[in-house]
mmCIF file of C-alpha atoms and ligand atoms in Angstrom:
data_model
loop_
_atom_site.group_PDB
_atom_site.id
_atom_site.type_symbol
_atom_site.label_atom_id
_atom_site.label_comp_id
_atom_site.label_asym_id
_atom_site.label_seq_id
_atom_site.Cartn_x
_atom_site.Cartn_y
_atom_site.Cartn_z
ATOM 1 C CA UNK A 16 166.146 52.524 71.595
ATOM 2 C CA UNK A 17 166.610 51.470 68.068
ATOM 3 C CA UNK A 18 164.197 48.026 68.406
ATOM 4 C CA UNK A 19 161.417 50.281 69.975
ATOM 5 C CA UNK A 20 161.868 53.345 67.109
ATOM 6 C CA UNK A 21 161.953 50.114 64.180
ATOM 7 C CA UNK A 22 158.455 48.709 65.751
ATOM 8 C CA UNK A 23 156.604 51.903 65.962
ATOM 9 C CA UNK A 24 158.186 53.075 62.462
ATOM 10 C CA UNK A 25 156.685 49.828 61.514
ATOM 11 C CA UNK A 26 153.442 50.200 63.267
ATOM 12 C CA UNK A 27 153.104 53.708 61.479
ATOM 13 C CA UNK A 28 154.344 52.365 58.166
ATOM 14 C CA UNK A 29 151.591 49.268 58.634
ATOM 15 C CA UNK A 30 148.958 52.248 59.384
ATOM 16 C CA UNK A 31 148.147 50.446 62.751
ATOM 17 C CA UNK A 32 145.304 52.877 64.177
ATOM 18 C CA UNK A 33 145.219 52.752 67.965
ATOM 19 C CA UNK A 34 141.432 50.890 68.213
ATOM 20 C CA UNK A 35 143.216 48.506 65.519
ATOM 21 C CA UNK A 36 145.834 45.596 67.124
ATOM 22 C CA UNK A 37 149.693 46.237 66.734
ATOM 23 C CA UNK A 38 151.473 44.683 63.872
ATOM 24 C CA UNK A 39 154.249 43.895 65.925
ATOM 25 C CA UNK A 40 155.232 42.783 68.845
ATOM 26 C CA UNK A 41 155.282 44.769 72.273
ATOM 27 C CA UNK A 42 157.204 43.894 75.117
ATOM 28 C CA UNK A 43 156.620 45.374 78.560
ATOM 29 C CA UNK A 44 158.879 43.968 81.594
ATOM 30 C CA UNK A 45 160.000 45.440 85.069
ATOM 31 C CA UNK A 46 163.640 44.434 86.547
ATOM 32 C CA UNK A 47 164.043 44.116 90.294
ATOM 33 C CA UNK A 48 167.501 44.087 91.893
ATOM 34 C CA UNK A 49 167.762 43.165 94.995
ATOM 35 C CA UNK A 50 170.796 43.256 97.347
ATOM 36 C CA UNK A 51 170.362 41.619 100.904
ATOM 37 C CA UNK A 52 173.960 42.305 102.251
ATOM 38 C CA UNK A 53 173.276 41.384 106.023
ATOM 39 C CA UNK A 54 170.354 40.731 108.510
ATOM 40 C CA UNK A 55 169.840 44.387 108.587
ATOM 41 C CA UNK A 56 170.880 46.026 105.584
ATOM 42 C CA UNK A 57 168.690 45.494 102.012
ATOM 43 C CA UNK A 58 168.800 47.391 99.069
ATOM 44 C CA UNK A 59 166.005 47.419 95.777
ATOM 45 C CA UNK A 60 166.490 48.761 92.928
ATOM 46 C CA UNK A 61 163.562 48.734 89.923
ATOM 47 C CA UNK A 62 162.673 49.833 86.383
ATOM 48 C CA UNK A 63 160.710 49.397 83.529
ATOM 49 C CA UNK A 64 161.027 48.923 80.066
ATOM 50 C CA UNK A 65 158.926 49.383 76.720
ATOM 51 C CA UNK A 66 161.254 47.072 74.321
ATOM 52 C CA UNK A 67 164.765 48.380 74.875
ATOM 53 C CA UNK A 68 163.994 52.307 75.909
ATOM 54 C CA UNK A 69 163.890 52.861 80.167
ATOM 55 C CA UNK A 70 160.479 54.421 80.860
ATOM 56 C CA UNK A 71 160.150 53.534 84.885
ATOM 57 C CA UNK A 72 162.073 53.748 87.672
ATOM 58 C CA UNK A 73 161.824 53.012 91.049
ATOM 59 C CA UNK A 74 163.014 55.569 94.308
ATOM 60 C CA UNK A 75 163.206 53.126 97.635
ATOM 61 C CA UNK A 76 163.614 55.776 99.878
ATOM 62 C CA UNK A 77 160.144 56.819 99.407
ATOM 63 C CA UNK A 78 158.605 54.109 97.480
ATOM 64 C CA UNK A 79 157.718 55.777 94.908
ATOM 65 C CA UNK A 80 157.660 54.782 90.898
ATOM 66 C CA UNK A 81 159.828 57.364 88.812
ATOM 67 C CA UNK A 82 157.999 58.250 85.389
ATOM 68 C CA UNK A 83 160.743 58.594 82.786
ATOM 69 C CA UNK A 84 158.980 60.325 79.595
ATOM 70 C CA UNK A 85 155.742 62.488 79.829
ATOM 71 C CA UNK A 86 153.977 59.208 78.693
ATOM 72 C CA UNK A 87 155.095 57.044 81.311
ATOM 73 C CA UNK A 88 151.732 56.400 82.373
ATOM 74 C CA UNK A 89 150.484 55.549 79.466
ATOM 75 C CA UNK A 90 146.842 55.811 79.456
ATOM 76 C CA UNK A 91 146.627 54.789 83.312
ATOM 77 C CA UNK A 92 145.134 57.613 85.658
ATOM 78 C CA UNK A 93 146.465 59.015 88.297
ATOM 79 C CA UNK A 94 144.778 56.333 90.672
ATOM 80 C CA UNK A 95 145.648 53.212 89.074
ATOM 81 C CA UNK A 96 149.087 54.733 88.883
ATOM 82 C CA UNK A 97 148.464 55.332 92.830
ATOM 83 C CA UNK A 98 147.402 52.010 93.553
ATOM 84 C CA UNK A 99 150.373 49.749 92.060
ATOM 85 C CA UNK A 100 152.550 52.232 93.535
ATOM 86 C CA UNK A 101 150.857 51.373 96.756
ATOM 87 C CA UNK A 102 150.958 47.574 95.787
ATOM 88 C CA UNK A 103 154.951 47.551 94.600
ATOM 89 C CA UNK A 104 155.328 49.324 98.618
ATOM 90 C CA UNK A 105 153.908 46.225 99.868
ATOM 91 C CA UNK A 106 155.883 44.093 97.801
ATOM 92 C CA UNK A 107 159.080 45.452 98.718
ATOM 93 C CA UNK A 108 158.590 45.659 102.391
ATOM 94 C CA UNK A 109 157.035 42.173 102.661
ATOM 95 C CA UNK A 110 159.976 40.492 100.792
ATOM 96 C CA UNK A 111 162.420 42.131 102.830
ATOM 97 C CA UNK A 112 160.629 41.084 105.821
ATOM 98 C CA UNK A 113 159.838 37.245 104.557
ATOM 99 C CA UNK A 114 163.697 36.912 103.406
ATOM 100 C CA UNK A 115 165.242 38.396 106.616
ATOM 101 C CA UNK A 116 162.957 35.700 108.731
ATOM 102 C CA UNK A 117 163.526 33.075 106.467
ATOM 103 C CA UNK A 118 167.017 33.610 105.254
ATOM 104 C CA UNK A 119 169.346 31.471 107.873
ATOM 105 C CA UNK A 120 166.122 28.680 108.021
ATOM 106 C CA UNK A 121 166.682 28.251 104.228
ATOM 107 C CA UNK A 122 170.770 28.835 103.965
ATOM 108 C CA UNK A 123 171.105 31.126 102.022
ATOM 109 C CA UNK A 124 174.075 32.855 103.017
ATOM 110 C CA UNK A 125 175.116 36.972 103.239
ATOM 111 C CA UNK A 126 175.595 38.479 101.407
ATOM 112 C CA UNK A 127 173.422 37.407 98.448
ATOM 113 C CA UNK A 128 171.494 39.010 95.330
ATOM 114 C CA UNK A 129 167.816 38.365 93.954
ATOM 115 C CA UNK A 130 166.517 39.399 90.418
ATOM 116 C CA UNK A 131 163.557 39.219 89.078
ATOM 117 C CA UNK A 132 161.830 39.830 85.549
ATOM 118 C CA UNK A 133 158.533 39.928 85.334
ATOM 119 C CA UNK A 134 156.259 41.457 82.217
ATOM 120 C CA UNK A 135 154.248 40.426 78.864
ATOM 121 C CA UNK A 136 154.428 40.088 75.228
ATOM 122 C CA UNK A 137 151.869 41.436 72.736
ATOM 123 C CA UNK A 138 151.667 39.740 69.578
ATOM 124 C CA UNK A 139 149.564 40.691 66.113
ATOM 125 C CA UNK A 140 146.965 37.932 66.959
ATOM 126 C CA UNK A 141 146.418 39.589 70.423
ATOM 127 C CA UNK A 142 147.959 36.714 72.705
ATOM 128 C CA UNK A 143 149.698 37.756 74.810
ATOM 129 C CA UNK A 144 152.201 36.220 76.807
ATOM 130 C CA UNK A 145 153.440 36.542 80.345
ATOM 131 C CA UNK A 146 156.403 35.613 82.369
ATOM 132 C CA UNK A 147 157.686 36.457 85.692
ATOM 133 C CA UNK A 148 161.502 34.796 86.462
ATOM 134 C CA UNK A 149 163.446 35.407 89.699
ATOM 135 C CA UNK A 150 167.289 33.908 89.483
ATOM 136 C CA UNK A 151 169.469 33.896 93.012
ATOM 137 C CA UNK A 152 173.266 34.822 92.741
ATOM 138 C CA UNK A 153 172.838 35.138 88.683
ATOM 139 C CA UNK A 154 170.788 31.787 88.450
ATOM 140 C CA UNK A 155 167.871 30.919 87.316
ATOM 141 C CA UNK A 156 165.870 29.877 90.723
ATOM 142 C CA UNK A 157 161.936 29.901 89.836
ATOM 143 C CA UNK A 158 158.989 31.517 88.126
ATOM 144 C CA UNK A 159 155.682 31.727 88.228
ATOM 145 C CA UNK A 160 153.421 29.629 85.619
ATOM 146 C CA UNK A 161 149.748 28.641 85.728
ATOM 147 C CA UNK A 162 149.088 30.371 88.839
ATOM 148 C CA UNK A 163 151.412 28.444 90.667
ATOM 149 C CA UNK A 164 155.114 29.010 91.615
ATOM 150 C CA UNK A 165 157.667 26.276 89.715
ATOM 151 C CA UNK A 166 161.365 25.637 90.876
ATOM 152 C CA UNK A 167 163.846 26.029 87.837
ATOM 153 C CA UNK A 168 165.176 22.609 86.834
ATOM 154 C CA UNK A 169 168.554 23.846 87.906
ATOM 155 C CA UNK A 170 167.642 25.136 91.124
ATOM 156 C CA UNK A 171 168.324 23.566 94.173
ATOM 157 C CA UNK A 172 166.482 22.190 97.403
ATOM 158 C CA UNK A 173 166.006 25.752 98.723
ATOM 159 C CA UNK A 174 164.196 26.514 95.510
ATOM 160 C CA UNK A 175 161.687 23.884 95.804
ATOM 161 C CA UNK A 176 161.298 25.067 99.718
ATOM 162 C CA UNK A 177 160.940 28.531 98.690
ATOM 163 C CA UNK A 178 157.847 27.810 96.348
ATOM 164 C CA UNK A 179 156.368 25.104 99.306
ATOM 165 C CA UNK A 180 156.341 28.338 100.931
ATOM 166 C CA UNK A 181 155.019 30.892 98.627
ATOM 167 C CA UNK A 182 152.398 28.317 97.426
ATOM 168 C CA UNK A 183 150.221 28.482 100.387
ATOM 169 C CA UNK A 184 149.635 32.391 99.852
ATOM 170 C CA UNK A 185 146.774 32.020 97.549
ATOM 171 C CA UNK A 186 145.753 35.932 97.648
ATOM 172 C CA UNK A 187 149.378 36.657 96.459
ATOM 173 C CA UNK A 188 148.833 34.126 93.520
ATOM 174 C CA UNK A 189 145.912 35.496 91.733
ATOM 175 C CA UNK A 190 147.264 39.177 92.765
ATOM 176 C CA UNK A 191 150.840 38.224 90.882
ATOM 177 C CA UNK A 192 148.277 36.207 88.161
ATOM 178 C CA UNK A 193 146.200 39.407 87.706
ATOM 179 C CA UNK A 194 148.814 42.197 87.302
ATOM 180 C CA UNK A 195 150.962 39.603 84.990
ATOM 181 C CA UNK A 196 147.951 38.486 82.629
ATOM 182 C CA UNK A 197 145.856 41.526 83.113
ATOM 183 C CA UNK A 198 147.084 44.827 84.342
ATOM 184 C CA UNK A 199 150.520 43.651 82.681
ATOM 185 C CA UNK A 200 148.719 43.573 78.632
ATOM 186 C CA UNK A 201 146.433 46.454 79.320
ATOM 187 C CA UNK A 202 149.281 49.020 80.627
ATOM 188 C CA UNK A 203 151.365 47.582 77.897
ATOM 189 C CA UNK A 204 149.082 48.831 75.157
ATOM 190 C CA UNK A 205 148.270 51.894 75.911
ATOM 191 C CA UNK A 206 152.179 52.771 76.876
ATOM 192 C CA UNK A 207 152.707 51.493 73.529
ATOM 193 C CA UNK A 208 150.396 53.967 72.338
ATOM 194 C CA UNK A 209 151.056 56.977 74.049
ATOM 195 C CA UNK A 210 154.768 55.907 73.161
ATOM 196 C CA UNK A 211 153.691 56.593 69.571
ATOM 197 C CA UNK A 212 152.042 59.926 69.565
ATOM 198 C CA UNK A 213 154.763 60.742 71.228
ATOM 199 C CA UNK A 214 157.309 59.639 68.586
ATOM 200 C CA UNK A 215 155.304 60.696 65.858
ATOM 201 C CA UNK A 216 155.845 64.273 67.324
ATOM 202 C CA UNK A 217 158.021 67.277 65.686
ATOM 203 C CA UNK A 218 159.882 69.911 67.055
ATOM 204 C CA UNK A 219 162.102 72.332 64.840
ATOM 205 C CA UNK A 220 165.459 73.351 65.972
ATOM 206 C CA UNK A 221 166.068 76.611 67.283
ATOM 207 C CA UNK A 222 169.700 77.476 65.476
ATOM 208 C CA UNK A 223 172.473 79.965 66.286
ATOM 209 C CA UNK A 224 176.205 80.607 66.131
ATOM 210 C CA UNK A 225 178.769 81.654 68.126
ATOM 211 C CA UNK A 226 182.816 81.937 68.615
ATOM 212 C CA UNK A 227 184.365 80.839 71.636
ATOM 213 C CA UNK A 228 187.867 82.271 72.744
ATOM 214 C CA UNK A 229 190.068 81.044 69.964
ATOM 215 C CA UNK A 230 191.680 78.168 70.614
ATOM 216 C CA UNK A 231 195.217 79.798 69.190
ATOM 217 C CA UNK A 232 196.471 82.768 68.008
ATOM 218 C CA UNK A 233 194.727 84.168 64.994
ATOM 219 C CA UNK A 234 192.198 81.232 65.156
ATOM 220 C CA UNK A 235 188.216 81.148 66.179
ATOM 221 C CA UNK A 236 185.914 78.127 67.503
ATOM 222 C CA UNK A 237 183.085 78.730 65.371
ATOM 223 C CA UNK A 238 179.879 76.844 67.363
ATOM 224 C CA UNK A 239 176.859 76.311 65.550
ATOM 225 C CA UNK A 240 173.872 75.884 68.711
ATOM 226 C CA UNK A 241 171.295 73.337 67.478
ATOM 227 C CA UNK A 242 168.551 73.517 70.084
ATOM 228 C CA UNK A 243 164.690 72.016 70.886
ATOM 229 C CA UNK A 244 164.228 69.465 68.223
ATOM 230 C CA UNK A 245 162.460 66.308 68.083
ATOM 231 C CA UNK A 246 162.884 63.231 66.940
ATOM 232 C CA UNK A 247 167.150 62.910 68.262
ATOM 233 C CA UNK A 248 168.412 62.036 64.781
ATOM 234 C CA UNK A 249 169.601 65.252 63.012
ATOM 235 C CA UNK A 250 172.270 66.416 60.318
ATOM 236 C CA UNK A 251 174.549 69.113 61.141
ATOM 237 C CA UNK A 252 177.624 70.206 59.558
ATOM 238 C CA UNK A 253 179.622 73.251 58.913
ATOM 239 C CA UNK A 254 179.991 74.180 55.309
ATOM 240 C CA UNK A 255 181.874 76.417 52.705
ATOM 241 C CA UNK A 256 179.229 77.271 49.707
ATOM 242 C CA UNK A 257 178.616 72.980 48.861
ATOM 243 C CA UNK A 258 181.330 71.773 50.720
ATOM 244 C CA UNK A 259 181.125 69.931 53.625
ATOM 245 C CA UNK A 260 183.829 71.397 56.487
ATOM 246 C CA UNK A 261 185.537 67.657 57.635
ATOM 247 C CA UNK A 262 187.226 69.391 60.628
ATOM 248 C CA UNK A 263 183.365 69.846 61.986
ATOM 249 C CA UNK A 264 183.142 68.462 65.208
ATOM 250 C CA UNK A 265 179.544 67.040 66.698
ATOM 251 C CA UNK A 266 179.185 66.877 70.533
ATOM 252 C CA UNK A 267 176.947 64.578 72.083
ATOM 253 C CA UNK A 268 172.768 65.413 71.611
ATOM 254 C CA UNK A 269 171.957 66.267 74.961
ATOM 255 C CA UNK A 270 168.447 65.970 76.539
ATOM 256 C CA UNK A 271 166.284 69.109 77.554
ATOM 257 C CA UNK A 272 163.676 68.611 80.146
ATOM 258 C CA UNK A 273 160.708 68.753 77.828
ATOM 259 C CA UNK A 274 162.273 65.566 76.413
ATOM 260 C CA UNK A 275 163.823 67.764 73.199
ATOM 261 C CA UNK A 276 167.565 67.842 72.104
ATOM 262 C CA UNK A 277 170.312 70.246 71.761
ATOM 263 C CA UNK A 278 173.646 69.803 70.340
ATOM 264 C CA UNK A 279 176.931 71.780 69.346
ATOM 265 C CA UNK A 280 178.797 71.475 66.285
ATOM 266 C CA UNK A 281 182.326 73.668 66.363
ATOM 267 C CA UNK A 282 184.597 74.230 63.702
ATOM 268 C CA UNK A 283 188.237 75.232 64.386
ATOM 269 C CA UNK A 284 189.464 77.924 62.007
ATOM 270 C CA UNK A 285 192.166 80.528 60.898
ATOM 271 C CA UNK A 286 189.592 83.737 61.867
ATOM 272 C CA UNK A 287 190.195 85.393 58.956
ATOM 273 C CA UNK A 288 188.997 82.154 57.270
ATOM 274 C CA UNK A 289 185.640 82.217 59.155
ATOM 275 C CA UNK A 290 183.776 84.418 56.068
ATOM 276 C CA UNK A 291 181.658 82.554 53.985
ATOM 277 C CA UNK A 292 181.273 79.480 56.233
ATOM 278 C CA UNK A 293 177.530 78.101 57.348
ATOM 279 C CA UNK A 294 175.999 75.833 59.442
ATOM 280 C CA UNK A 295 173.498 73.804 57.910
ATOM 281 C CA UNK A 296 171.039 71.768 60.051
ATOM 282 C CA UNK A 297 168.692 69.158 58.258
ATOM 283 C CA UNK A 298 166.023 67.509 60.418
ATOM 284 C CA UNK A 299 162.494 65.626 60.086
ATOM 285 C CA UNK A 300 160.660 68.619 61.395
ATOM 286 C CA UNK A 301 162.029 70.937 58.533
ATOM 287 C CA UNK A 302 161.009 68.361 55.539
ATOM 288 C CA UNK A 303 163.481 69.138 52.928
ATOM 289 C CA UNK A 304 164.106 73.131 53.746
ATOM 290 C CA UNK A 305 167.016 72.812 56.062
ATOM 291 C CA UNK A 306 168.337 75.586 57.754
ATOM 292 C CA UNK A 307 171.668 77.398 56.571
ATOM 293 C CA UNK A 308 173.186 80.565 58.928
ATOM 294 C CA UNK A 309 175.977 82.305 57.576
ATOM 295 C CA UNK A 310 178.754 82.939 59.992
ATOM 296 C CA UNK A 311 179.478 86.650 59.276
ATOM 297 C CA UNK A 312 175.977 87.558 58.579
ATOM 298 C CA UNK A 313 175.392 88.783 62.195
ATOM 299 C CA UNK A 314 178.371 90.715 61.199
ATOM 300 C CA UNK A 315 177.203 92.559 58.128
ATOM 301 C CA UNK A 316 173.820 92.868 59.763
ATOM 302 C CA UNK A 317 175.712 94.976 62.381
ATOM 303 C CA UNK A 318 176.900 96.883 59.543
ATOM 304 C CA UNK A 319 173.669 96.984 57.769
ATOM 305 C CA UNK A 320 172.589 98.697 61.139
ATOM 306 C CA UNK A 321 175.750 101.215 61.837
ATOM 307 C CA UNK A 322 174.436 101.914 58.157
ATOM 308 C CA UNK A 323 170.909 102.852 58.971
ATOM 309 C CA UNK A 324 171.754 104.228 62.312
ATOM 310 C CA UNK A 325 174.233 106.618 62.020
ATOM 311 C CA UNK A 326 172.572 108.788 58.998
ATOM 312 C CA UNK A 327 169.648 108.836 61.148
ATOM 313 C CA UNK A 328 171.279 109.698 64.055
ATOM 314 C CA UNK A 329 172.806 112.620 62.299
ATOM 315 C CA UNK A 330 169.703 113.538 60.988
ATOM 316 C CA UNK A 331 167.572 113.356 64.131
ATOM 317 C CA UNK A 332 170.751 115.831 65.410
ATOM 318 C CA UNK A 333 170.448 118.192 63.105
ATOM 319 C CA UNK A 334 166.355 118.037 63.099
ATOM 320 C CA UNK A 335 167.189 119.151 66.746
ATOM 321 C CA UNK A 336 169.360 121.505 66.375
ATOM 322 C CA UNK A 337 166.978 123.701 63.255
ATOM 323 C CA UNK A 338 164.236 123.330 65.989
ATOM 324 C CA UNK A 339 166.608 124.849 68.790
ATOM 325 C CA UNK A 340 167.863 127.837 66.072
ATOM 326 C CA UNK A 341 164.057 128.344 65.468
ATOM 327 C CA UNK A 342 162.861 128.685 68.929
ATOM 328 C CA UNK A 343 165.885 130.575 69.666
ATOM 329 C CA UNK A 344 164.834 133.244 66.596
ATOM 330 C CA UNK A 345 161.015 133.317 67.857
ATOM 331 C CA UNK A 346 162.292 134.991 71.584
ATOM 332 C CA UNK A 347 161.581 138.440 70.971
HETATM 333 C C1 LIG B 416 175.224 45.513 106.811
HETATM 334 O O1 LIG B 416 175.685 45.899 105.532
HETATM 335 C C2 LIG B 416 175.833 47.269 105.349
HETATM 336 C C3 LIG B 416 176.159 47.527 103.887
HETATM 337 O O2 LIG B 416 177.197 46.733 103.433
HETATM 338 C C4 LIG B 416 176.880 47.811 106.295
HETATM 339 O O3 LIG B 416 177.013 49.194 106.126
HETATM 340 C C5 LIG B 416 176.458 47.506 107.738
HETATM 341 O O4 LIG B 416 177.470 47.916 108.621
HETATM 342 C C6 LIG B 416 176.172 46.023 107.892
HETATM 343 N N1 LIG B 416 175.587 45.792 109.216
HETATM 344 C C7 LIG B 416 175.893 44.755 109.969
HETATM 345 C C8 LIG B 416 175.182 44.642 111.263
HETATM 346 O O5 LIG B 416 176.738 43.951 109.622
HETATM 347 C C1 LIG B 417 148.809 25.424 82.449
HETATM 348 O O1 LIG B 417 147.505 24.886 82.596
HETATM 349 C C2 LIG B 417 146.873 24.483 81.406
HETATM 350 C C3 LIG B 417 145.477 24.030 81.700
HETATM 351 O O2 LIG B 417 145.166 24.116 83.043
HETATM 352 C C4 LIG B 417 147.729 23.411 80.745
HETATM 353 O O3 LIG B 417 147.139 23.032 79.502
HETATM 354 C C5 LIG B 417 149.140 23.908 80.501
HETATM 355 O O4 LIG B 417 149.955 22.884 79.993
HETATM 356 C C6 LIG B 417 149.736 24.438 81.792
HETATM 357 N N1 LIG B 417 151.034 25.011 81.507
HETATM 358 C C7 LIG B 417 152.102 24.799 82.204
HETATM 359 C C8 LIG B 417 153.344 25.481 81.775
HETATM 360 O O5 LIG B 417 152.119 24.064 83.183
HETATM 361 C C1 LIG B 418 144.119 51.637 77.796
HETATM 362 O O1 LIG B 418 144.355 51.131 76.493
HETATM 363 C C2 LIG B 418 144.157 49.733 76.369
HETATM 364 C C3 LIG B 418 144.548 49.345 74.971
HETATM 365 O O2 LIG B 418 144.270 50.305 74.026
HETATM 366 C C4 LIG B 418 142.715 49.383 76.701
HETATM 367 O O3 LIG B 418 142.556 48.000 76.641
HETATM 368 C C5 LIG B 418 142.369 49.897 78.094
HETATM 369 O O4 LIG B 418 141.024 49.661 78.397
HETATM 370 C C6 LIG B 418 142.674 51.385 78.193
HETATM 371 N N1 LIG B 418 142.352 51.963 79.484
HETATM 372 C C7 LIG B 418 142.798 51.569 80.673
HETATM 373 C C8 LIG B 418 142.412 52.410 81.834
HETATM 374 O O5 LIG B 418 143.510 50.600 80.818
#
């Protein structure tokens, strides 16, 4: 996550526009997994990645691509999105098929495991590169260069079979040419930009406390509920006036749905302690006002209110009761 955040803080810092190219690099690559445990019995898993950060997935059951953020699909519509769907399908199915036919003819032995990387590179002077590698058992076994499939060096007979093989599909070769030096750049960009509107984005926190069953006698958990920001990295920390509360404990930022954050910070004190402590939150979205809440304050705002309410509660009383003396003194 970090490499991705340092490129776009980068890109933002550089003041790349979107029509302008990036200033750094952007990498783009899908990992296949694929298990082939007996004639009968095959297993693919797939994802893809922006830098380090997970933003595809892949469901076999149904063949369908998983989008992992809201901009996922970059600036692809719905159709494209449809259509490599539709194309990865294929894929899968026809290498299942091809392997299980030609999997005893070529020895290669169950149970066995293919993986393949396959993506681009974006650099500043808008070249970009492309690469598709498939290893078998861990190894590196071929990849695809020049529109033509190439046996690694350390591969063996089977490797320079398999590529005899795959050679003669010429559809398959400029398909595999065109989504790696094509589709490949093009989704890559605009992923890339999508990826930054999206970081660029800020959401305040939503803050309030609360005390949790004490966790001994004559102590209280004091939880301070950080919730809905964006970007992940926030400050929180109970306090006394200045002074930062060391016992403060930080659970782990959890995601919400709508791709926001929430964490819990609890301090462990002697209850009668617990007056005069805060929880103050700092965070991008807040710029340097960061939010203090006073534990206790709820409390004297209760107060504040038995104050208010009860004097007009016992005048609203006694307003009824002059009217009810009055009416009674009208009856004749
Ligand atoms: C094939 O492998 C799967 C998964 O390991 C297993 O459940 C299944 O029984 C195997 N089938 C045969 C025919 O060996
Ligand atoms: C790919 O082809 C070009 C020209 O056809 C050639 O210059 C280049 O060396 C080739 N690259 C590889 C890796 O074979
Ligand atoms: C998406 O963005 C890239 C780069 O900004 C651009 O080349 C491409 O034409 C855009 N649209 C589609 C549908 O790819």
């Amino acid at each position: 996550m970090l490499c991705l955040e340092l490129v776009l803080l980068g890109a933002l810092l550089l003041g790349g526009d979107s029509a302008e190219a990036p200033q750094e690099h952007i990498l783009f690559h899908i990992i296949q997994i694929s298990s082939f445990a007996n004639q009968s019995w095959t297993q693919h898993q797939g994802s893809g990645w922006l830098g380090d950060v997970q933003t595809h997935g892949w469901e076999s059951e149904s063949g369908t691509i998983i989008f992992l953020h809201a901009w996922s699909k970059g600036n692809f519509s719905d159709e494209e999105m449809i259509d490599l769907e539709l194309l990865f399908r294929v894929y899968f199915l026809g290498l299942t098929r091809e392997t299980q036919e030609y999997a005893s003819q070529l020895h290669f032995g169950y149970p066995f495991e293919v993986q393949v990387r396959a993506g681009c590179e974006l650099h500043s002077s808008d070249i970009a590169e492309s690469f598709l590698q498939a290893a078998y058992e861990g190894s590196h076994f071929l990849s695809f260069q020049n529109m033509s499939w190439v046996p690694a060096p350390e591969g063996d007979s089977r490797a320079q079979s398999v590529c005899d093989l795959m050679n003669q599909y010429e559809g398959i070769k400029e398909t595999v040419h065109r989504l790696l030096t094509s589709t490949c750049p093009r989704f890559a960009l605009g992923l890339f930009d999508a990826a930054r509107v999206d970081y660029e984005r800020q959401v305040r926190p939503q803050v309030w406390l609360s005390a949790h069953p004490s966790p001994g006698p004559g102590r209280l958990l004091l939880v301070c509920h950080v919730s809905g920001f964006y970007p992940k990295p926030v400050w929180v920390m109970w306090m006394r006036g200045e002074q930062e509360q060391w016992a403060t404990q930080q659970g782990d930022v959890l995601p919400h749905a709508d791709g926001t954050w929430y964490l819990r910070v609890t301090l462990d004190v002697v209850a009668r302690e617990a007056a005069g402590l805060s929880c103050r939150v700092r965070h991008s979205s807040l710029g340097n006002q960061d939010i203090i809440l006073y534990w206790g304050h709820h409390l004297s705002a209760y107060l504040i209110l038995l104050a208010v309410a009860v004097p007009l509660l016992l005048l609203i009383v006694l307003a009824l009761w002059f009217k009810k003396r009055c009416s009674y003194q009208d009856i004749p």
